[in-house]
Short mmCIF file of C-alpha atoms and ligand atoms in Angstrom, two decimals:
data_model
loop_
_atom_site.label_atom_id
_atom_site.label_comp_id
_atom_site.label_asym_id
_atom_site.label_seq_id
_atom_site.Cartn_x
_atom_site.Cartn_y
_atom_site.Cartn_z
CA MET A 162 -2.94 3.10 18.70
CA VAL A 163 -2.88 7.12 19.41
CA GLN A 164 -3.97 9.42 16.79
CA MET A 165 -1.54 11.65 16.19
CA THR A 166 -1.18 15.84 17.02
CA SER A 167 -0.95 18.48 13.67
CA GLY A 168 2.96 19.98 12.48
CA ALA A 169 4.44 21.91 9.67
CA SER A 170 3.20 24.52 7.88
CA LYS A 171 3.01 25.19 3.97
CA ASP A 172 5.05 27.47 3.05
CA ALA A 173 8.09 25.59 4.00
CA VAL A 174 7.02 21.78 2.67
CA ARG A 175 7.13 21.69 -1.17
CA VAL A 176 6.43 18.15 -1.91
CA GLY A 177 7.85 15.38 -4.43
CA PHE A 178 5.20 12.21 -4.76
CA ILE A 179 6.81 9.53 -6.49
CA GLY A 180 3.82 6.92 -7.58
CA ILE A 181 1.08 7.99 -9.17
CA GLY A 182 -1.08 5.22 -9.71
CA ASN A 183 -3.87 4.06 -7.61
CA MET A 184 -3.86 4.82 -4.32
CA GLY A 185 -0.66 7.59 -5.82
CA ASN A 186 -3.42 9.38 -7.42
CA PRO A 187 -6.14 10.39 -5.82
CA MET A 188 -3.60 10.73 -2.19
CA ALA A 189 -1.37 13.35 -4.45
CA GLY A 190 -4.73 15.53 -5.78
CA HIS A 191 -5.94 15.36 -1.95
CA LEU A 192 -2.02 16.84 -1.42
CA VAL A 193 -3.07 19.50 -4.18
CA LYS A 194 -6.23 20.42 -2.90
CA ALA A 195 -5.57 21.27 0.03
CA GLY A 196 -2.91 23.53 -0.79
CA TRP A 197 0.37 21.90 -0.15
CA LYS A 198 2.74 22.72 -2.71
CA VAL A 199 3.26 19.30 -4.53
CA THR A 200 5.38 17.97 -7.48
CA VAL A 201 4.40 14.62 -9.59
CA TYR A 202 6.66 11.53 -10.56
CA ASP A 203 6.18 8.59 -12.34
CA THR A 204 8.43 6.51 -14.56
CA ASP A 205 5.09 6.46 -16.79
CA SER A 206 4.96 10.13 -18.06
CA GLU A 207 1.01 9.67 -19.31
CA LYS A 208 0.03 9.57 -15.29
CA VAL A 209 2.21 13.21 -14.70
CA ARG A 210 0.21 14.40 -17.67
CA SER A 211 -3.79 13.06 -16.96
CA PHE A 212 -2.26 14.45 -13.42
CA THR A 213 -1.44 17.48 -13.35
CA SER A 214 -4.03 17.95 -16.03
CA ALA A 215 -6.74 17.02 -14.08
CA LYS A 216 -5.31 18.29 -10.74
CA GLY A 217 -3.30 21.10 -10.42
CA GLY A 218 0.10 20.49 -8.73
CA SER A 219 3.75 20.29 -11.34
CA ALA A 220 5.97 17.22 -12.89
CA ALA A 221 9.57 16.77 -12.81
CA SER A 222 10.54 14.31 -15.31
CA SER A 223 13.17 12.22 -13.41
CA LEU A 224 13.58 11.68 -10.34
CA ALA A 225 17.27 14.34 -9.25
CA GLU A 226 15.01 16.97 -10.83
CA LEU A 227 12.06 16.50 -8.93
CA ALA A 228 14.54 15.71 -5.45
CA LYS A 229 15.96 19.61 -6.18
CA ASP A 230 13.00 20.94 -5.98
CA ALA A 231 11.00 19.53 -2.77
CA ASN A 232 12.63 18.63 1.26
CA VAL A 233 9.83 15.78 1.44
CA ILE A 234 9.24 13.53 -0.60
CA ILE A 235 6.99 10.79 -0.40
CA THR A 236 5.92 7.43 -2.45
CA MET A 237 3.80 5.50 -3.36
CA LEU A 238 5.40 2.79 -5.71
CA PRO A 239 4.90 -0.98 -5.89
CA ASP A 240 7.34 -2.64 -3.48
CA GLY A 241 10.13 -1.34 -0.98
CA HIS A 242 12.93 -2.68 -3.56
CA ILE A 243 11.63 0.70 -6.40
CA VAL A 244 11.66 2.82 -2.90
CA ARG A 245 14.91 1.64 -2.44
CA ARG A 246 16.03 1.73 -6.15
CA VAL A 247 14.13 5.94 -6.56
CA ALA A 248 16.25 6.56 -3.69
CA LEU A 249 19.66 5.91 -4.01
CA GLY A 250 20.28 4.10 -7.55
CA LYS A 251 22.07 0.78 -8.52
CA ASN A 252 24.34 1.31 -10.02
CA SER A 253 25.92 5.20 -10.48
CA GLY A 254 24.83 6.19 -13.51
CA ASP A 255 21.26 5.82 -12.48
CA ASP A 256 18.57 8.73 -11.05
CA SER A 257 18.35 8.84 -8.07
CA LEU A 258 16.94 10.40 -5.62
CA VAL A 259 19.84 11.35 -3.26
CA LYS A 260 21.62 13.48 -6.39
CA GLY A 261 19.91 15.88 -6.45
CA LEU A 262 18.03 15.48 -2.64
CA PRO A 263 19.14 18.48 0.52
CA LYS A 264 20.73 17.04 3.69
CA GLY A 265 17.74 17.34 6.14
CA ALA A 266 15.11 16.24 3.55
CA VAL A 267 12.35 13.86 4.88
CA ILE A 268 11.11 10.30 2.63
CA ILE A 269 7.78 9.03 3.94
CA ASP A 270 7.16 5.30 2.26
CA MET A 271 4.00 4.80 2.01
CA SER A 272 4.32 1.81 0.20
CA SER A 273 3.48 -1.74 1.40
CA SER A 274 7.31 -2.03 1.82
CA ALA A 275 8.90 -4.51 3.98
CA PRO A 276 10.14 -3.64 7.08
CA VAL A 277 13.77 -5.23 7.83
CA GLY A 278 14.64 -3.42 4.40
CA THR A 279 13.15 -1.07 5.34
CA ARG A 280 15.14 -0.36 8.18
CA GLU A 281 18.26 -0.85 6.40
CA LEU A 282 17.24 1.98 3.80
CA GLY A 283 17.14 4.12 6.90
CA LYS A 284 20.91 3.80 7.84
CA ASP A 285 21.89 4.03 4.71
CA LEU A 286 20.15 7.15 4.42
CA SER A 287 21.02 8.99 7.63
CA GLU A 288 24.54 8.29 6.09
CA ARG A 289 24.04 11.19 3.55
CA GLY A 290 22.01 13.41 5.91
CA VAL A 291 18.80 12.26 3.95
CA SER A 292 15.62 11.12 7.22
CA LEU A 293 13.24 8.13 6.64
CA ILE A 294 9.38 7.50 7.99
CA ASP A 295 7.44 4.98 7.03
CA ALA A 296 3.79 5.24 7.08
CA PRO A 297 1.55 2.30 4.79
CA VAL A 298 -1.94 3.11 4.09
CA SER A 299 -4.80 0.06 4.44
CA GLY A 300 -8.93 1.65 2.88
CA GLY A 301 -7.92 1.10 -0.88
CA VAL A 302 -8.64 2.93 -3.81
CA LYS A 303 -12.27 3.81 -2.19
CA GLY A 304 -10.21 4.58 1.52
CA ALA A 305 -7.96 6.89 -0.51
CA VAL A 306 -10.44 8.38 -2.94
CA ALA A 307 -12.30 9.61 -0.24
CA ALA A 308 -8.86 10.32 1.67
CA THR A 309 -10.09 8.13 4.72
CA LEU A 310 -6.96 6.51 4.53
CA ALA A 311 -5.94 4.84 7.88
CA ILE A 312 -1.77 5.07 8.32
CA MET A 313 0.69 3.18 10.04
CA VAL A 314 3.54 6.50 10.77
CA GLY A 315 6.54 4.92 12.12
CA GLY A 316 9.60 6.14 12.33
CA ASP A 317 11.10 9.08 14.98
CA LYS A 318 7.89 10.19 16.04
CA ALA A 319 8.52 13.80 16.95
CA LEU A 320 9.56 14.01 13.00
CA ALA A 321 7.37 11.63 12.18
CA GLU A 322 4.60 14.91 14.34
CA ARG A 323 6.18 16.94 12.36
CA HIS A 324 4.73 15.74 8.62
CA ASP A 325 1.78 15.20 10.43
CA SER A 326 -0.43 17.19 8.86
CA LEU A 327 0.63 16.71 5.24
CA LEU A 328 -0.94 12.91 6.19
CA ALA A 329 -2.97 14.11 8.25
CA ALA A 330 -4.50 15.44 4.07
CA MET A 331 -4.95 11.64 3.26
CA GLY A 332 -6.78 10.36 5.91
CA ARG A 333 -6.45 9.22 9.83
CA ARG A 334 -2.61 8.51 11.12
CA PHE A 335 -1.41 6.29 13.17
CA TYR A 336 1.13 6.46 15.63
CA VAL A 337 2.65 2.08 15.81
CA GLY A 338 6.83 2.07 17.04
CA ALA A 339 9.87 2.54 15.53
CA LEU A 340 11.23 2.97 11.55
CA GLY A 341 10.01 -0.29 10.31
CA SER A 342 6.60 -0.65 12.38
CA GLY A 343 4.26 1.32 10.17
CA HIS A 344 4.78 -1.60 7.81
CA ALA A 345 4.86 -4.57 9.81
CA ALA A 346 1.92 -3.12 10.88
CA LYS A 347 0.97 -3.25 7.53
CA VAL A 348 1.85 -6.27 5.95
CA LEU A 349 0.48 -7.96 9.29
CA ASN A 350 -2.82 -6.18 8.52
CA ASN A 351 -2.65 -7.89 4.84
CA TYR A 352 -2.57 -11.28 6.16
CA VAL A 353 -5.07 -11.19 8.56
CA SER A 354 -7.22 -9.85 5.70
CA ALA A 355 -6.32 -11.90 2.89
CA ALA A 356 -7.58 -14.59 5.31
CA GLY A 357 -10.70 -13.47 6.00
CA LEU A 358 -10.81 -12.90 1.64
CA ALA A 359 -9.93 -16.64 1.10
CA ALA A 360 -11.75 -17.99 3.84
CA ALA A 361 -15.34 -16.81 2.50
CA ALA A 362 -14.30 -17.63 -0.73
CA GLU A 363 -14.06 -21.41 0.81
CA ALA A 364 -16.43 -20.62 2.00
CA VAL A 365 -19.12 -19.53 -0.84
CA LEU A 366 -18.52 -22.41 -2.32
CA VAL A 367 -19.32 -25.02 -0.08
CA ALA A 368 -22.38 -23.35 0.52
CA GLU A 369 -23.58 -23.33 -3.56
CA ARG A 370 -21.73 -26.66 -4.34
CA PHE A 371 -24.44 -27.22 -0.76
CA GLY A 372 -27.47 -25.36 -3.07
CA ILE A 373 -27.06 -22.10 -0.52
CA ASP A 374 -27.01 -19.14 -2.93
CA PRO A 375 -24.14 -16.97 -2.64
CA GLN A 376 -24.99 -13.87 -1.21
CA THR A 377 -27.98 -15.45 0.99
CA LEU A 378 -24.55 -16.93 2.69
CA ILE A 379 -22.81 -13.72 2.35
CA ASN A 380 -25.94 -11.33 3.55
CA VAL A 381 -25.63 -14.69 7.31
CA ILE A 382 -22.61 -14.34 7.32
CA ASN A 383 -22.93 -10.78 7.14
CA ALA A 384 -25.55 -10.65 10.36
CA SER A 385 -23.50 -14.10 12.45
CA THR A 386 -20.22 -14.17 13.45
CA GLY A 387 -18.42 -14.75 10.40
CA ARG A 388 -18.29 -11.04 8.66
CA ASN A 389 -15.42 -9.48 8.26
CA ASN A 390 -14.24 -7.18 6.60
CA SER A 391 -14.19 -9.05 2.49
CA THR A 392 -18.11 -10.77 2.82
CA GLU A 393 -18.97 -7.24 3.98
CA ASN A 394 -17.54 -5.06 1.29
CA LYS A 395 -15.92 -6.91 -1.30
CA PHE A 396 -18.51 -10.15 -1.77
CA ALA A 397 -21.24 -7.95 -3.24
CA GLN A 398 -19.42 -5.54 -4.84
CA PHE A 399 -16.59 -6.83 -6.55
CA ILE A 400 -16.94 -10.83 -6.43
CA LEU A 401 -20.41 -12.24 -6.64
CA ASN A 402 -21.12 -9.21 -9.87
CA GLY A 403 -18.11 -10.76 -11.38
CA LYS A 404 -17.17 -7.29 -12.35
CA PHE A 405 -13.31 -8.05 -10.45
CA ASN A 406 -12.42 -4.38 -10.36
CA SER A 407 -11.23 -3.36 -5.80
CA GLY A 408 -8.35 -2.23 -7.99
CA PHE A 409 -6.03 -3.66 -5.67
CA ALA A 410 -3.90 -5.83 -7.87
CA LEU A 411 -3.41 -9.97 -6.69
CA GLY A 412 0.24 -10.12 -7.06
CA LEU A 413 0.18 -6.80 -5.04
CA MET A 414 -1.50 -9.21 -1.86
CA ALA A 415 0.93 -12.18 -2.52
CA LYS A 416 3.55 -9.81 -1.69
CA ASP A 417 1.83 -8.92 1.59
CA LEU A 418 1.44 -11.34 2.16
CA THR A 419 5.31 -12.95 1.08
CA LEU A 420 6.43 -9.80 3.88
CA ALA A 421 4.35 -10.53 6.85
CA MET A 422 5.79 -14.27 6.62
CA GLU A 423 8.92 -13.08 6.00
CA VAL A 424 8.84 -10.52 9.12
CA ALA A 425 7.24 -13.82 11.24
CA ASP A 426 9.91 -15.92 10.44
CA ALA A 427 12.45 -12.72 11.85
CA CYS A 428 10.15 -13.16 15.42
CA ASP A 429 10.76 -17.13 15.06
CA VAL A 430 6.77 -16.81 15.17
CA PRO A 431 4.91 -19.90 12.63
CA ALA A 432 2.21 -18.73 11.74
CA GLU A 433 1.22 -21.91 10.09
CA LEU A 434 -2.10 -20.68 8.76
CA GLY A 435 -0.14 -17.50 7.38
CA ARG A 436 1.71 -19.66 5.41
CA ALA A 437 -0.52 -21.82 4.27
CA THR A 438 -2.44 -19.00 3.58
CA LEU A 439 0.18 -17.35 1.58
CA GLU A 440 0.84 -20.67 -0.43
CA LEU A 441 -3.29 -21.10 -1.54
CA TRP A 442 -2.77 -16.82 -2.97
CA LYS A 443 0.86 -17.56 -4.75
CA LYS A 444 -0.99 -20.35 -6.92
CA ALA A 445 -3.58 -17.80 -7.37
CA GLU A 446 -0.89 -15.22 -8.67
CA GLN A 447 0.64 -18.16 -10.80
CA ALA A 448 -2.76 -19.09 -12.58
CA VAL A 449 -4.33 -16.21 -12.93
CA GLY A 450 -1.19 -13.80 -13.22
CA GLY A 451 -0.13 -11.01 -10.62
CA ALA A 452 -1.69 -7.60 -11.75
CA ALA A 453 -5.27 -9.19 -11.97
CA ASP A 454 -7.46 -8.38 -9.29
CA HIS A 455 -7.28 -9.17 -5.67
CA THR A 456 -10.08 -10.13 -5.31
CA GLU A 457 -9.94 -13.13 -8.52
CA ILE A 458 -8.57 -14.77 -5.54
CA ALA A 459 -12.93 -15.91 -4.61
CA ARG A 460 -12.03 -17.45 -8.83
CA PHE A 461 -10.09 -19.05 -8.70
CA VAL A 462 -11.04 -20.69 -5.29
CA ASN A 463 -14.28 -21.59 -7.92
CA GLU A 464 -11.90 -23.67 -9.81
CA GLN A 465 -9.64 -25.43 -8.39
CA LYS A 466 -10.15 -29.18 -7.99
CA ILE A 467 -9.38 -31.80 -5.20
P1 LIG B 76 -0.35 1.01 -8.60
O1 LIG B 76 0.57 0.03 -9.87
O2 LIG B 76 -1.50 1.44 -9.27
O3 LIG B 76 0.97 2.28 -9.31
C1 LIG B 76 1.86 2.10 -9.42
C2 LIG B 76 2.99 3.31 -9.45
O4 LIG B 76 4.62 3.51 -9.48
C3 LIG B 76 2.68 2.74 -11.00
O5 LIG B 76 2.83 4.34 -11.62
C4 LIG B 76 3.46 2.95 -11.53
O6 LIG B 76 3.90 3.53 -13.16
C5 LIG B 76 4.73 4.05 -11.13
N1 LIG B 76 6.67 3.06 -10.64
C6 LIG B 76 6.59 1.57 -10.81
N2 LIG B 76 8.15 1.65 -10.60
C7 LIG B 76 8.60 3.36 -10.53
C8 LIG B 76 9.59 3.91 -10.70
N3 LIG B 76 11.24 3.18 -9.99
N4 LIG B 76 9.56 5.34 -10.68
C9 LIG B 76 8.62 5.90 -10.35
N5 LIG B 76 6.68 5.51 -10.43
C10 LIG B 76 7.18 3.70 -10.89
O7 LIG B 76 -0.33 0.22 -7.43
P2 LIG B 76 -1.10 0.57 -6.54
O8 LIG B 76 -2.51 -0.44 -6.63
O9 LIG B 76 -1.57 2.07 -6.13
O10 LIG B 76 -0.42 0.81 -4.44
C11 LIG B 76 1.30 1.19 -5.24
C12 LIG B 76 1.31 0.49 -3.65
O11 LIG B 76 0.98 1.37 -2.12
C13 LIG B 76 1.30 -1.05 -2.89
O12 LIG B 76 2.52 -1.02 -2.68
C14 LIG B 76 0.22 -1.28 -2.89
O13 LIG B 76 0.76 -3.03 -1.73
C15 LIG B 76 0.34 -0.36 -1.56
N6 LIG B 76 -1.24 -0.22 -1.27
C16 LIG B 76 -2.61 -0.45 -2.68
C17 LIG B 76 -3.59 -0.72 -2.40
C18 LIG B 76 -4.66 -1.28 -3.72
O14 LIG B 76 -6.02 -1.43 -2.96
N7 LIG B 76 -5.06 -0.60 -4.29
C19 LIG B 76 -3.79 -0.49 -0.87
C20 LIG B 76 -3.51 0.15 -0.48
C21 LIG B 76 -2.15 -0.11 -0.32
#
């Protein structure tokens, strides 16, 4: 993959950042710290207040107000349906970005959205003179705080390059391809991540019942060929200590798996393992709730009966 080069001037860009949650808060914070002009908006006004008092930037009280003052919008929202609603509204009376955004404005969707929906949204926005880039991220809250996220960029390449210096404040950029490609790469990455975490959780459970200490198995796997990001960065840190506090919700992981299988469908790929993985995560979501931390999948696997 090609790492991109830097571009846009801080004086010409006015950023509107929507979604100041677990990820958006540190990401928008880096933009403010790097000297970009940033206005934030979230339906949870308390998050907006605590962001501006701790990190600076300005606050907007509606999407239309945010849009009037911005020429680049960044969205870091739960899913692509919400991004679409925020951008276009659902009914004519809805608060939305298109009511205020100037022609020539750009929306950069950093949420993990549905790749096919992103292409549709791009078409609908272009009819209103607004461009769309997808730039979802991997690296979790830890990567967001450290500004070391992997940012997977899709869309018009020249446009993406013009906004690269903005993205550079949050992590490493990888141009993936046409609009929606970043979102496709992201959900496929999360499929591999979700499968790896579930596989390790099953292995730890079997090991424990066989009389092997779970941490010992993790240590062995981490020195062996079975190691993955979950064995290295999740078991000791969030699971075996009972904390389950990685900051990434189980429902969001189940959503990403669903989207990955939708892309597989669109590309006529059976993806048998992916579908079995999705079933397991859906069952876990039903049992523990979507708001639970995604590392709770290990607890769910532990409590399952044959
Ligand atoms: P979060 O729930 O902590 O944050 C989402 C924010 O969006 C919340 O503050 C919520 O109030 C706000 N929001 C919801 N609807 C809104 C609307 N209509 N208008 C304005 N604000 C609205 O979620 P998060 O963990 O920060 O994840 C955000 C996105 O990043 C998701 O798509 C997720 O899949 C993805 N992601 C998360 C992680 C992680 O580790 N948490 C890692 C990579 C990618």
